Structure formats: structure tokens, C-alpha cells
């Protein structure tokens, strides 16, 4: 069991196999295995990320597309404002679990490197889902869980920053933007302090840019002081559930 955990969160099973068979595997075979593993990680991460629970829950439960309501965003916050806490909680759970599964798959193949690759692909899939015409959410929850899976210490620091900004301003978007903006810098600082270098900062930078790009409308509203403040209350009553008004995209 110890070997399993050490390998899973160390170099991963595939990379460990490649490294321990350097003398018996040809250079071409080793390279081919590494490429296959990398493609598998990115593909699985992206496809998992493309499963958008906000769209699924709004379609199956309320027979509507969440992207037609509120901020038009397929994410937890818009689900909260449109349908309430239960729908938002289920969305949060789904978006979190897909990031967990993606990162564990990455760990299984390439260790922490694989986890970062899978997490980045999962966020990309959430933002640009292939199953929903590349119109997805903003990736905040998926990003947060990816950070937690890859580096819990960095997650704790960023979560504290997120809570502090949200408590002071009540702007969920501002708290999300500032936290993800600081992600590459805090990750780099922690890794340099602990390990003398950070080979994963590029993944953090790509994730940060993706999430900030999806918040471009929020940034404009924050500048114009028209951004809505976060509340745990839904803004409208959920539509009545009917059987004859199904969403064609689900």
C-alpha cells in the first residue's frame, strides 16, 4: 500500500515504469510511451472538464439552459442566483469531483506533473466544453480543486486571500480574479522556497489566464461599478418543472 501511494503521488506508474526500464526500453519506445501518456492525460482531463454540471442540472431539473439566465454563465454562482442553494451545491460538487478525478488520473500516469497537466486540461474543458459548443463556465471551482490536488499549501494561502477579499468587498468575481491572478506568483514563491525551483508555474499561468479571460465582462462591470454583489439567496424563483419543455442541448 505504501508503494502504491508513493508511486501515485511520486512519479506516477507510467513514468516510474519508463524510468526503471531505461536499460531495456529503446529511446523511441520510451518517448512513445511518454507521448501516449501525455495525450491520454490531456484528453481525459479535457473531456472530464467538458462535462458541465450547471448545464446538466438546469436542463434535467428545470428544463432550461442556465446560459439563458442571469449572467449567462454556466457556473455555480449563476446557478445560485437563478435556482438557489441546492442547484448551486450540486454544481459545486460536480465541478469539484471532475477536477479530482482528472488530477488523480494525471497522478497515476506521471505523478505531480501529470496532475498539473490534467488539471489544466480540465479547466480548459470547463471553459471551452466540446459537448456544449465550447460555451462553458468560468472555471473557478475547477481551478480551486486543481490547486488543492496539486499543492494544498498554495490552496490554503489562496483560499484565505479569496475569503478576505470576498468578506471585504462582497464581490465574488473580484475575489476569484485576484486569487487566480496571484496563483502563479504564490506557487512559484512556495516551490522556490521549498524545492529551489518551480517547473509547474507555466501550468498555473495558463490556468490563471483562462479564468481571468472568462471574467472579462465582470472586470468591465467592476470598473463601471455595476457588478452584482454575492448573496446566498437566489434572485428569482426556479421555473416550474414540466415534462414538455425539454432543453434540446441536453
PDB file of C-alpha atoms in Angstrom, residues 2 69 71 108 155 164 206:
ATOM      1  CA  UNK A   2       2.868   2.346   0.840  1.00  0.00           C
ATOM      2  CA  UNK A  69     -30.462  33.277 -17.447  1.00  0.00           C
ATOM      3  CA  UNK A  71     -25.135  36.360 -16.152  1.00  0.00           C
ATOM      4  CA  UNK A 108      -1.482   7.773 -11.784  1.00  0.00           C
ATOM      5  CA  UNK A 155      -4.558  26.349  -1.944  1.00  0.00           C
ATOM      6  CA  UNK A 164     -10.648  38.014   2.871  1.00  0.00           C
ATOM      7  CA  UNK A 206      -2.169  29.215 -18.355  1.00  0.00           C
TER       8      UNK A 206
END
